[in-house]
Each structure stands twice: as structure tokens, then as C-alpha cells.
Amino acid sequence: MLVGVKILVIIALMGGLIAYMGDKLGTKVGKRRMSLFGLRPKHTSIIVTIVTGLLVAAATVGVLTITSQSVRTALFGMDQLRADMKQLNDEVAAKTQELIRGQALLEQNKQELAERMAEIEQIRKEVDATKAELASAQAAKDATAAELATLQASYDEVSKKLADLEATRAKMEAHIKDLQATQEQLQNGIIHLREGTILFQVDQLLAQAVVRPGLSEEDSQAAIKNIIDDTNKLVLHRLGIEDQGQAVVYVDRQNIEVATQKLNSAKTPMVVQVVAAGNIIAGEPAVAVIQVYPQQFIYKNGEVIHSAVMDGGPNAQSAMLQFLKQVNEKARAKGIIPDSLSGDIGTIPGDDLFTAIRRVATIHGKVHVEAYVDGDTYSSGPVHLKLRITQMPVFNDKAKMPAY
């Protein structure tokens, strides 16, 4: 921009200077009436003016040619410029053809891309469908596996129950054999009942022991076995048999298992009693039953079990027997294990009982009787009784009898 302004300024200055000089020269030629080439002065001044204009044009072209590459190219390189333009046009045409071919190829590629995208979309849909089928198959597989696990668990449970039933069947068969043997023994016992001597009556206590709690299953089995062995020795002694290894006491196997389980699960001391299941006759096997009860502290020494007021006199014996019956009932209700044969809960010396009856019989009026415990007593018993007899004071009608 700045160069163009400078060129214009130079052209203007040169044109003005040449015009000025031409004007001065024309003026002088006119004043002096100069003639050029024999022409008239007027024509000479015209020629000077024309020459001056040509000089202005030539100077302008010269300046432009010197200062502008474009002017030089226009004046002297037009043919080369045309050739270059033709070459460029040919190149543009070639590039245009290439562009057209490229656009056609691009359109073809776009179409192929669209087809590939459609194929990809179809493949994606097929993949999604395959994934859905795979998920469904996996779910079916998981369901089948869960069902198989359930069936396996059911099979294991049924197998366990079958094994338990087989074990129960074996126990029942053994129990049936024991019962058959017991039945045979009882039948033989009935046959020989009139001929034999009854050593122990049915429900009679053969042996008794207290077993501590916290035993394992093996220790519980050993404790039951020891009690049965001791009972066997007792019966052998009563039978007069010296061979201590001979087994004469028989206990049902299921009864032994139940007793063992009670000892194994006990949290407190337990009383184990061996009771005759039937009359035990000399020369016959002794069938017994094991009974297990909790061992509990019931009475402390001197504790009163029962007290009552009765009439003295000739009915003393029946009154005392009724009193002892009430003592027996109260002790049983408190937790004392009664004798399996007699149902009694304890003992009282015969002399003490007869003495108490005689004393009550000799008293005229009301008698206060107390039954108390002689020594600390547990549920296994027996209760050792003592009697305390007190004659009640006699009051007149205005006095009040003390309450007991």
C-alpha cells in the first residue's frame, strides 16, 4: 500500500515537472517563433506539446516498469503468463477431474460405509440376540444347577433317613429278639412260678446309685454298665451263685439307651434305680428296668414334713396310720422318690412307732403330732422319720385355744 502511494507521488511529480518543462519550452518556442523541420511555429508548438505528452507517458510507463513487477510482467511476460495460466488451468481441470473422481469415490465409500454400518448394526442385533440367548441359557443352567443341588440335598437327606431307618430297623429287630427272649423267659417263669422261690417281687428296688452330671456318652454308658454289673452281683449273691462273671440280670437295650441319654444330658446329679420288671424266681433270669430321676436336696435335718392335731384315746393306731399316710403323700409331692414296691417314702423305727401309738392312746384330749426328718435328705430317699408327740393344754370355755 505504501509503495503504491510512493509510485503515484513520483509519477505525479514527474508528470507535472515534464508538463511544466514542456509548457515552458512551448512558450519559448512560441515567443521566438521557432520552426522545427521547416514547420510553422504554431505547428512546432503542437509538436512540442505532443512530444511533452509522450515524454510524460514514457516516464510514467518507465517508472511503473521499474517499480512494479506486475507492470513488467504485463508489458514483457504476457505470453509466459498466458502459458502459465494455461498450464494452471490444465492443472485445475485435472485437479477438478480428480476431485470429481474423489467425490465419486467418496460417495461410493459413503455408500459402502453405510452398507457396512447396516451390516454392523445387523451383527450388533445378532450379538444382542445371542447375548440374550446366552443369558437365558445361563439362567436355565443356574436353575438346573440349583434344582440339581436341591435334588442332591434331598437325595442326601433321604439317604440319611434311610440309614437312620436301617439303624432303627436293626435296633427294633434286636429289641424284638430281646422281647422274644423276655417273653420266653416269662413263659418259663410262669411255668416254674409255683415250683420256684420268689427272690424279688415285681417293682422291687434291686439297686440304686447317684451319678454326677457332666458325663460324656461313653462315661454315661460305663456308669449304666457298672450299675447293672453291681445289680447282677447282688442277684448272684441272693441266688448263692459263686461265679461272679455269670450274667443273670437282663435289661432291655432300648431302656439302656434312654437311660444313657438322660445321664449324658443331665445338668444335675441323677438317681439311677434298677427295679425288677417282674417277679424274680430262683433259677430264672432276672429281668429288670432302669429308672432315672433328678437328685435334689429336699429336706434338711430336723425339718418338719407334716404336723396335725388328733384325738387321743383308743383310736390312736388308725389316727397315726392316717397321719403317716399324709406324711408319705406330702414327701412324695415334695419330690421324694417312693419305693417302687411299697410306695413308701421312708422308714420309721418300729419301736418309735409303737411308742408313739401307745402314748397317743393314753392321752385324753387333743394331741399335736409332728413328723420331722432325721438327717439331710435328698430326692433319692429314703426319709428317716422321727415323731414328736405333744399333749395340747385344756382350756375352759372363756379361754381361747392357741392356733397351730
Tab-separated table of C-alpha atoms in Angstrom:
chain	number	residue	atom	x	y	z
A	1	MET	CA	0.000	0.000	0.000
A	2	LEU	CA	2.779	2.436	0.949
A	3	VAL	CA	4.828	1.544	-2.168
A	4	GLY	CA	1.841	2.285	-4.452
A	5	VAL	CA	1.388	5.701	-2.866
A	6	LYS	CA	5.046	6.477	-3.399
A	7	ILE	CA	4.811	5.442	-7.070
A	8	LEU	CA	1.780	7.654	-7.603
A	9	VAL	CA	3.546	10.576	-5.959
A	10	ILE	CA	6.617	10.076	-8.144
A	11	ILE	CA	4.512	9.770	-11.317
A	12	ALA	CA	2.589	12.909	-10.396
A	13	LEU	CA	5.772	14.873	-9.694
A	14	MET	CA	7.485	13.680	-12.866
A	15	GLY	CA	4.373	14.247	-14.977
A	16	GLY	CA	3.955	17.706	-13.526
A	17	LEU	CA	7.625	18.529	-13.981
A	18	ILE	CA	7.669	17.291	-17.591
A	19	ALA	CA	4.434	19.124	-18.333
A	20	TYR	CA	5.842	22.271	-16.795
A	21	MET	CA	9.043	21.984	-18.793
A	22	GLY	CA	7.054	21.223	-21.931
A	23	ASP	CA	4.878	24.245	-21.295
A	24	LYS	CA	7.907	26.478	-20.785
A	25	LEU	CA	9.554	25.034	-23.857
A	26	GLY	CA	6.372	25.545	-25.895
A	27	THR	CA	6.055	29.108	-24.621
A	28	LYS	CA	9.605	29.929	-25.613
A	29	VAL	CA	9.173	28.317	-28.970
A	30	GLY	CA	6.002	30.333	-29.490
A	31	LYS	CA	7.558	33.606	-28.393
A	32	ARG	CA	10.608	33.177	-30.509
A	33	ARG	CA	8.651	31.923	-33.411
A	34	MET	CA	10.891	28.965	-33.715
A	35	SER	CA	10.368	26.485	-36.516
A	36	LEU	CA	11.182	22.810	-36.450
A	37	PHE	CA	11.667	20.886	-39.604
A	38	GLY	CA	10.550	23.956	-41.520
A	39	LEU	CA	7.106	23.901	-39.975
A	40	ARG	CA	5.195	26.874	-38.900
A	41	PRO	CA	5.696	27.981	-35.305
A	42	LYS	CA	2.146	27.015	-34.432
A	43	HIS	CA	2.658	23.509	-35.663
A	44	THR	CA	6.061	23.413	-33.967
A	45	SER	CA	4.472	24.228	-30.561
A	46	ILE	CA	1.898	21.484	-31.172
A	47	ILE	CA	4.683	19.045	-31.896
A	48	VAL	CA	6.475	20.162	-28.699
A	49	THR	CA	3.259	19.627	-26.734
A	50	ILE	CA	2.793	16.160	-28.237
A	51	VAL	CA	6.403	15.271	-27.521
A	52	THR	CA	5.985	16.501	-23.987
A	53	GLY	CA	2.894	14.304	-23.542
A	54	LEU	CA	4.779	11.358	-24.973
A	55	LEU	CA	7.590	12.014	-22.546
A	56	VAL	CA	5.070	12.129	-19.698
A	57	ALA	CA	3.570	8.809	-20.840
A	58	ALA	CA	7.006	7.278	-21.352
A	59	ALA	CA	8.167	8.484	-17.961
A	60	THR	CA	5.019	7.085	-16.370
A	61	VAL	CA	5.466	3.725	-18.046
A	62	GLY	CA	9.142	3.699	-17.205
A	63	VAL	CA	8.540	4.447	-13.547
A	64	LEU	CA	5.824	1.806	-13.357
A	65	THR	CA	8.037	-0.672	-15.160
A	66	ILE	CA	10.902	-0.022	-12.779
A	67	THR	CA	8.852	-0.071	-9.615
A	68	SER	CA	6.160	-2.766	-10.335
A	69	GLN	CA	6.734	-6.405	-11.122
A	70	SER	CA	3.141	-6.699	-12.292
A	71	VAL	CA	3.634	-3.933	-14.877
A	72	ARG	CA	6.825	-5.534	-16.139
A	73	THR	CA	5.010	-8.853	-16.352
A	74	ALA	CA	2.110	-7.246	-18.229
A	75	LEU	CA	4.428	-5.487	-20.661
A	76	PHE	CA	7.095	-8.099	-21.223
A	77	GLY	CA	5.835	-11.502	-19.766
A	78	MET	CA	2.283	-11.711	-21.015
A	79	ASP	CA	2.991	-14.738	-23.232
A	80	GLN	CA	4.702	-16.531	-20.370
A	81	LEU	CA	1.847	-15.516	-18.107
A	82	ARG	CA	-0.654	-16.900	-20.598
A	83	ALA	CA	1.311	-20.116	-20.872
A	84	ASP	CA	1.474	-20.353	-17.077
A	85	MET	CA	-2.233	-19.619	-16.836
A	86	LYS	CA	-2.983	-22.292	-19.447
A	87	GLN	CA	-0.841	-24.757	-17.513
A	88	LEU	CA	-2.550	-23.770	-14.288
A	89	ASN	CA	-5.960	-24.082	-15.934
A	90	ASP	CA	-5.000	-27.523	-17.212
A	91	GLU	CA	-3.832	-28.451	-13.741
A	92	VAL	CA	-7.040	-27.038	-12.250
A	93	ALA	CA	-9.057	-29.052	-14.757
A	94	ALA	CA	-7.047	-32.157	-13.898
A	95	LYS	CA	-7.484	-31.469	-10.198
A	96	THR	CA	-11.169	-30.857	-10.810
A	97	GLN	CA	-11.429	-34.219	-12.551
A	98	GLU	CA	-9.518	-35.802	-9.709
A	99	LEU	CA	-11.855	-34.008	-7.265
A	100	ILE	CA	-14.881	-35.296	-9.192
A	101	ARG	CA	-13.438	-38.788	-9.205
A	102	GLY	CA	-12.584	-38.370	-5.489
A	103	GLN	CA	-16.118	-37.200	-4.746
A	104	ALA	CA	-17.498	-40.142	-6.683
A	105	LEU	CA	-15.155	-42.440	-4.787
A	106	LEU	CA	-16.171	-40.687	-1.566
A	107	GLU	CA	-19.827	-41.228	-2.387
A	108	GLN	CA	-19.063	-44.853	-3.182
A	109	ASN	CA	-17.141	-45.167	0.072
A	110	LYS	CA	-20.005	-43.485	1.916
A	111	GLN	CA	-22.414	-45.962	0.379
A	112	GLU	CA	-20.112	-48.844	1.257
A	113	LEU	CA	-19.719	-47.370	4.758
A	114	ALA	CA	-23.494	-47.157	5.095
A	115	GLU	CA	-23.755	-50.763	3.946
A	116	ARG	CA	-21.023	-51.756	6.415
A	117	MET	CA	-22.762	-49.799	9.172
A	118	ALA	CA	-26.007	-51.579	8.320
A	119	GLU	CA	-24.140	-54.885	8.419
A	120	ILE	CA	-22.554	-53.873	11.738
A	121	GLU	CA	-25.967	-52.901	13.111
A	122	GLN	CA	-27.353	-56.245	11.966
A	123	ILE	CA	-24.389	-58.027	13.522
A	124	ARG	CA	-24.876	-55.991	16.727
A	125	LYS	CA	-28.524	-57.036	16.831
A	126	GLU	CA	-27.485	-60.635	16.263
A	127	VAL	CA	-24.861	-60.269	19.025
A	128	ASP	CA	-27.502	-58.809	21.376
A	129	ALA	CA	-29.859	-61.652	20.498
A	130	THR	CA	-27.037	-64.145	21.055
A	131	LYS	CA	-26.232	-62.483	24.391
A	132	ALA	CA	-29.898	-62.693	25.386
A	133	GLU	CA	-29.968	-66.362	24.399
A	134	LEU	CA	-26.719	-66.896	26.310
A	135	ALA	CA	-28.159	-65.149	29.385
A	136	SER	CA	-31.304	-67.248	29.101
A	137	ALA	CA	-29.192	-70.374	28.722
A	138	GLN	CA	-27.065	-69.317	31.717
A	139	ALA	CA	-30.208	-68.699	33.782
A	140	ALA	CA	-31.527	-72.088	32.722
A	141	LYS	CA	-28.163	-73.598	33.621
A	142	ASP	CA	-28.210	-71.889	37.043
A	143	ALA	CA	-31.796	-73.038	37.614
A	144	THR	CA	-30.818	-76.556	36.596
A	145	ALA	CA	-27.789	-76.407	38.900
A	146	ALA	CA	-29.967	-75.146	41.781
A	147	GLU	CA	-32.517	-77.858	41.077
A	148	LEU	CA	-29.707	-80.404	40.912
A	149	ALA	CA	-28.344	-79.136	44.245
A	150	THR	CA	-31.838	-79.368	45.742
A	151	LEU	CA	-32.250	-82.872	44.381
A	152	GLN	CA	-28.798	-83.788	45.709
A	153	ALA	CA	-29.702	-82.379	49.124
A	154	SER	CA	-32.999	-84.274	49.017
A	155	TYR	CA	-31.131	-87.403	47.976
A	156	ASP	CA	-28.640	-86.938	50.821
A	157	GLU	CA	-31.494	-86.336	53.269
A	158	VAL	CA	-33.365	-89.386	52.021
A	159	SER	CA	-30.149	-91.411	52.193
A	160	LYS	CA	-29.601	-90.237	55.772
A	161	LYS	CA	-33.198	-91.020	56.692
A	162	LEU	CA	-32.812	-94.409	55.017
A	163	ALA	CA	-29.647	-95.035	57.012
A	164	ASP	CA	-31.446	-93.926	60.189
A	165	LEU	CA	-34.360	-96.202	59.320
A	166	GLU	CA	-31.950	-99.064	58.698
A	167	ALA	CA	-30.325	-98.391	62.065
A	168	THR	CA	-33.768	-98.154	63.695
A	169	ARG	CA	-34.801	-101.378	61.973
A	170	ALA	CA	-31.679	-103.091	63.283
A	171	LYS	CA	-32.401	-101.777	66.785
A	172	MET	CA	-36.026	-102.843	66.546
A	173	GLU	CA	-35.014	-106.294	65.374
A	174	ALA	CA	-32.606	-106.546	68.286
A	175	HIS	CA	-35.336	-105.206	70.575
A	176	ILE	CA	-37.791	-107.782	69.182
A	177	LYS	CA	-35.255	-110.502	69.848
A	178	ASP	CA	-34.849	-109.210	73.401
A	179	LEU	CA	-38.620	-109.119	73.834
A	180	GLN	CA	-38.930	-112.614	72.430
A	181	ALA	CA	-36.259	-113.796	74.816
A	182	THR	CA	-38.017	-111.961	77.644
A	183	GLN	CA	-41.345	-113.480	76.594
A	184	GLU	CA	-39.807	-116.913	76.575
A	185	GLN	CA	-38.279	-116.265	79.970
A	186	LEU	CA	-41.602	-115.014	81.325
A	187	GLN	CA	-43.408	-118.027	79.936
A	188	ASN	CA	-40.858	-120.287	81.517
A	189	GLY	CA	-41.168	-118.239	84.696
A	190	ILE	CA	-44.955	-118.726	84.700
A	191	ILE	CA	-44.479	-122.450	84.296
A	192	HIS	CA	-41.997	-122.614	87.146
A	193	LEU	CA	-43.680	-119.957	89.281
A	194	ARG	CA	-45.379	-122.416	91.567
A	195	GLU	CA	-42.251	-124.537	91.864
A	196	GLY	CA	-39.670	-121.761	92.373
A	197	THR	CA	-38.889	-119.344	95.198
A	198	ILE	CA	-39.579	-115.651	94.585
A	199	LEU	CA	-36.431	-113.713	95.450
A	200	PHE	CA	-37.603	-110.266	94.320
A	201	GLN	CA	-41.131	-109.078	93.677
A	202	VAL	CA	-42.209	-107.035	90.688
A	203	ASP	CA	-41.243	-103.309	91.001
A	204	GLN	CA	-38.903	-104.129	93.881
A	205	LEU	CA	-35.784	-101.972	94.019
A	206	LEU	CA	-32.713	-104.074	93.237
A	207	ALA	CA	-30.024	-101.391	93.260
A	208	GLN	CA	-29.678	-97.629	93.369
A	209	ALA	CA	-26.860	-95.183	92.686
A	210	VAL	CA	-26.353	-91.441	92.302
A	211	VAL	CA	-24.452	-90.354	89.178
A	212	ARG	CA	-22.780	-86.959	88.891
A	213	PRO	CA	-23.655	-84.654	85.939
A	214	GLY	CA	-21.461	-83.682	83.006
A	215	LEU	CA	-20.585	-87.188	81.831
A	216	SER	CA	-19.771	-87.909	78.216
A	217	GLU	CA	-21.740	-90.502	76.288
A	218	GLU	CA	-19.010	-93.103	76.860
A	219	ASP	CA	-18.859	-92.335	80.598
A	220	SER	CA	-22.663	-92.485	80.804
A	221	GLN	CA	-22.644	-95.908	79.136
A	222	ALA	CA	-19.913	-97.043	81.527
A	223	ALA	CA	-21.914	-95.789	84.547
A	224	ILE	CA	-25.046	-97.690	83.443
A	225	LYS	CA	-22.962	-100.815	82.822
A	226	ASN	CA	-21.369	-100.593	86.283
A	227	ILE	CA	-24.782	-100.242	87.942
A	228	ILE	CA	-26.108	-103.265	86.019
A	229	ASP	CA	-22.971	-105.244	86.966
A	230	ASP	CA	-23.440	-104.344	90.652
A	231	THR	CA	-27.096	-105.406	90.434
A	232	ASN	CA	-26.021	-108.654	88.782
A	233	LYS	CA	-23.593	-109.344	91.641
A	234	LEU	CA	-26.355	-108.653	94.190
A	235	VAL	CA	-28.737	-111.079	92.500
A	236	LEU	CA	-25.957	-113.694	92.182
A	237	HIS	CA	-25.327	-113.347	95.900
A	238	ARG	CA	-29.027	-113.809	96.667
A	239	LEU	CA	-29.083	-116.856	94.376
A	240	GLY	CA	-25.996	-118.259	96.053
A	241	ILE	CA	-24.006	-118.421	92.817
A	242	GLU	CA	-20.266	-118.010	93.318
A	243	ASP	CA	-19.434	-117.395	89.644
A	244	GLN	CA	-19.470	-113.582	89.605
A	245	GLY	CA	-18.981	-113.499	85.827
A	246	GLN	CA	-22.340	-115.119	85.082
A	247	ALA	CA	-24.993	-112.709	83.758
A	248	VAL	CA	-28.433	-113.194	85.311
A	249	VAL	CA	-29.807	-109.632	85.124
A	250	TYR	CA	-31.207	-108.609	81.744
A	251	VAL	CA	-32.194	-105.028	80.829
A	252	ASP	CA	-33.852	-104.045	77.574
A	253	ARG	CA	-31.365	-102.434	75.167
A	254	GLN	CA	-33.658	-99.504	74.366
A	255	ASN	CA	-34.150	-98.900	78.091
A	256	ILE	CA	-30.347	-98.740	78.466
A	257	GLU	CA	-30.046	-96.247	75.582
A	258	VAL	CA	-32.732	-93.963	77.030
A	259	ALA	CA	-31.098	-94.042	80.477
A	260	THR	CA	-27.690	-93.307	78.920
A	261	GLN	CA	-29.093	-90.293	77.057
A	262	LYS	CA	-30.624	-88.925	80.265
A	263	LEU	CA	-27.285	-89.181	82.070
A	264	ASN	CA	-25.426	-87.654	79.140
A	265	SER	CA	-27.720	-84.591	79.002
A	266	ALA	CA	-28.141	-84.168	82.773
A	267	LYS	CA	-27.167	-80.863	84.390
A	268	THR	CA	-27.716	-82.081	87.968
A	269	PRO	CA	-26.901	-85.339	89.783
A	270	MET	CA	-29.194	-88.176	88.723
A	271	VAL	CA	-30.589	-91.124	90.695
A	272	VAL	CA	-30.368	-94.415	88.804
A	273	GLN	CA	-32.573	-97.243	90.083
A	274	VAL	CA	-32.662	-100.835	88.890
A	275	VAL	CA	-36.147	-102.264	89.513
A	276	ALA	CA	-37.422	-105.794	88.961
A	277	ALA	CA	-39.603	-105.910	85.840
A	278	GLY	CA	-41.347	-108.986	87.189
A	279	ASN	CA	-41.112	-111.482	89.997
A	280	ILE	CA	-37.563	-112.834	90.062
A	281	ILE	CA	-37.616	-116.556	90.787
A	282	ALA	CA	-34.638	-118.588	91.869
A	283	GLY	CA	-33.091	-120.315	88.870
A	284	GLU	CA	-34.604	-117.903	86.332
A	285	PRO	CA	-33.072	-114.830	84.616
A	286	ALA	CA	-33.769	-111.546	86.389
A	287	VAL	CA	-35.446	-109.081	84.002
A	288	ALA	CA	-35.019	-105.519	85.285
A	289	VAL	CA	-35.882	-101.955	84.322
A	290	ILE	CA	-33.656	-98.877	84.750
A	291	GLN	CA	-35.304	-95.698	86.050
A	292	VAL	CA	-33.542	-92.304	86.142
A	293	TYR	CA	-34.612	-89.349	88.334
A	294	PRO	CA	-33.006	-85.988	89.180
A	295	GLN	CA	-31.226	-85.988	92.551
A	296	GLN	CA	-32.372	-82.919	94.525
A	297	PHE	CA	-31.951	-81.717	98.072
A	298	ILE	CA	-35.405	-81.950	99.688
A	299	TYR	CA	-35.218	-81.736	103.497
A	300	LYS	CA	-32.625	-80.509	105.921
A	301	ASN	CA	-32.038	-82.202	109.261
A	302	GLY	CA	-34.875	-81.578	111.715
A	303	GLU	CA	-37.246	-80.087	109.128
A	304	VAL	CA	-40.916	-80.841	109.819
A	305	ILE	CA	-42.670	-82.681	106.988
A	306	HIS	CA	-46.174	-82.697	108.414
A	307	SER	CA	-48.000	-81.886	111.648
A	308	ALA	CA	-51.569	-82.473	112.759
A	309	VAL	CA	-53.865	-82.386	115.782
A	310	MET	CA	-55.707	-85.607	116.577
A	311	ASP	CA	-57.784	-87.065	119.364
A	312	GLY	CA	-56.065	-89.282	121.873
A	313	GLY	CA	-57.651	-92.477	123.056
A	314	PRO	CA	-58.447	-95.915	121.704
A	315	ASN	CA	-58.414	-94.836	118.038
A	316	ALA	CA	-54.753	-93.849	118.238
A	317	GLN	CA	-53.488	-96.566	115.877
A	318	SER	CA	-55.802	-95.726	112.966
A	319	ALA	CA	-55.202	-91.991	113.506
A	320	MET	CA	-51.414	-92.488	113.476
A	321	LEU	CA	-51.548	-94.645	110.347
A	322	GLN	CA	-53.656	-91.991	108.627
A	323	PHE	CA	-51.132	-89.363	109.772
A	324	LEU	CA	-48.215	-91.360	108.309
A	325	LYS	CA	-50.141	-91.717	105.058
A	326	GLN	CA	-50.418	-87.924	104.899
A	327	VAL	CA	-46.677	-87.639	105.634
A	328	ASN	CA	-45.995	-90.042	102.780
A	329	GLU	CA	-48.145	-88.009	100.365
A	330	LYS	CA	-46.502	-84.704	101.317
A	331	ALA	CA	-42.991	-86.119	100.928
A	332	ARG	CA	-43.854	-87.551	97.520
A	333	ALA	CA	-45.315	-84.197	96.468
A	334	LYS	CA	-42.099	-82.502	97.626
A	335	GLY	CA	-40.021	-84.722	95.320
A	336	ILE	CA	-39.022	-87.795	97.326
A	337	ILE	CA	-38.832	-90.875	95.080
A	338	PRO	CA	-41.051	-93.544	96.663
A	339	ASP	CA	-40.162	-97.179	96.996
A	340	SER	CA	-41.190	-98.826	93.731
A	341	LEU	CA	-42.645	-101.842	95.540
A	342	SER	CA	-44.423	-100.399	98.575
A	343	GLY	CA	-44.816	-96.773	97.520
A	344	ASP	CA	-43.394	-95.599	100.877
A	345	ILE	CA	-41.010	-92.656	101.013
A	346	GLY	CA	-39.019	-93.600	104.098
A	347	THR	CA	-38.736	-95.527	107.296
A	348	ILE	CA	-39.514	-95.088	110.958
A	349	PRO	CA	-38.200	-97.451	113.603
A	350	GLY	CA	-40.904	-99.872	114.726
A	351	ASP	CA	-40.239	-99.197	118.412
A	352	ASP	CA	-40.644	-95.447	117.850
A	353	LEU	CA	-43.957	-96.002	116.036
A	354	PHE	CA	-45.368	-98.339	118.704
A	355	THR	CA	-44.228	-95.969	121.447
A	356	ALA	CA	-45.939	-93.036	119.716
A	357	ILE	CA	-49.180	-95.013	119.241
A	358	ARG	CA	-49.235	-96.077	122.908
A	359	ARG	CA	-48.627	-92.546	124.094
A	360	VAL	CA	-51.406	-91.114	121.922
A	361	ALA	CA	-53.711	-93.878	123.180
A	362	THR	CA	-53.035	-92.926	126.813
A	363	ILE	CA	-53.765	-89.226	126.327
A	364	HIS	CA	-57.299	-87.968	126.828
A	365	GLY	CA	-57.930	-84.915	124.693
A	366	LYS	CA	-56.167	-83.292	121.799
A	367	VAL	CA	-52.678	-84.384	120.769
A	368	HIS	CA	-50.291	-82.450	118.497
A	369	VAL	CA	-48.155	-84.787	116.370
A	370	GLU	CA	-45.149	-83.709	114.243
A	371	ALA	CA	-43.156	-85.809	111.766
A	372	TYR	CA	-39.660	-84.411	111.127
A	373	VAL	CA	-36.570	-85.550	109.246
A	374	ASP	CA	-33.663	-87.238	110.944
A	375	GLY	CA	-30.730	-86.091	108.774
A	376	ASP	CA	-30.426	-84.228	105.472
A	377	THR	CA	-32.492	-85.945	102.796
A	378	TYR	CA	-32.317	-85.964	99.004
A	379	SER	CA	-34.920	-86.973	96.457
A	380	SER	CA	-33.492	-90.494	96.236
A	381	GLY	CA	-34.546	-91.024	99.851
A	382	PRO	CA	-35.303	-92.786	101.999
A	383	VAL	CA	-36.667	-90.333	104.553
A	384	HIS	CA	-35.771	-91.247	108.122
A	385	LEU	CA	-38.720	-90.066	110.196
A	386	LYS	CA	-38.938	-89.018	113.806
A	387	LEU	CA	-42.197	-88.309	115.657
A	388	ARG	CA	-42.799	-85.632	118.254
A	389	ILE	CA	-45.931	-86.052	120.455
A	390	THR	CA	-47.244	-83.091	122.465
A	391	GLN	CA	-50.352	-83.076	124.639
A	392	MET	CA	-52.439	-79.979	123.992
A	393	PRO	CA	-53.425	-77.935	127.098
A	394	VAL	CA	-57.059	-77.951	128.187
A	395	PHE	CA	-58.830	-74.532	128.228
A	396	ASN	CA	-62.088	-73.522	129.819
A	397	ASP	CA	-64.902	-72.081	127.727
A	398	LYS	CA	-63.765	-68.488	128.207
A	399	ALA	CA	-60.200	-69.145	127.137
A	400	LYS	CA	-59.084	-69.404	123.556
A	401	MET	CA	-57.173	-72.370	122.192
A	402	PRO	CA	-53.898	-71.377	120.503
A	403	ALA	CA	-53.739	-71.950	116.760
A	404	TYR	CA	-51.302	-74.442	115.261
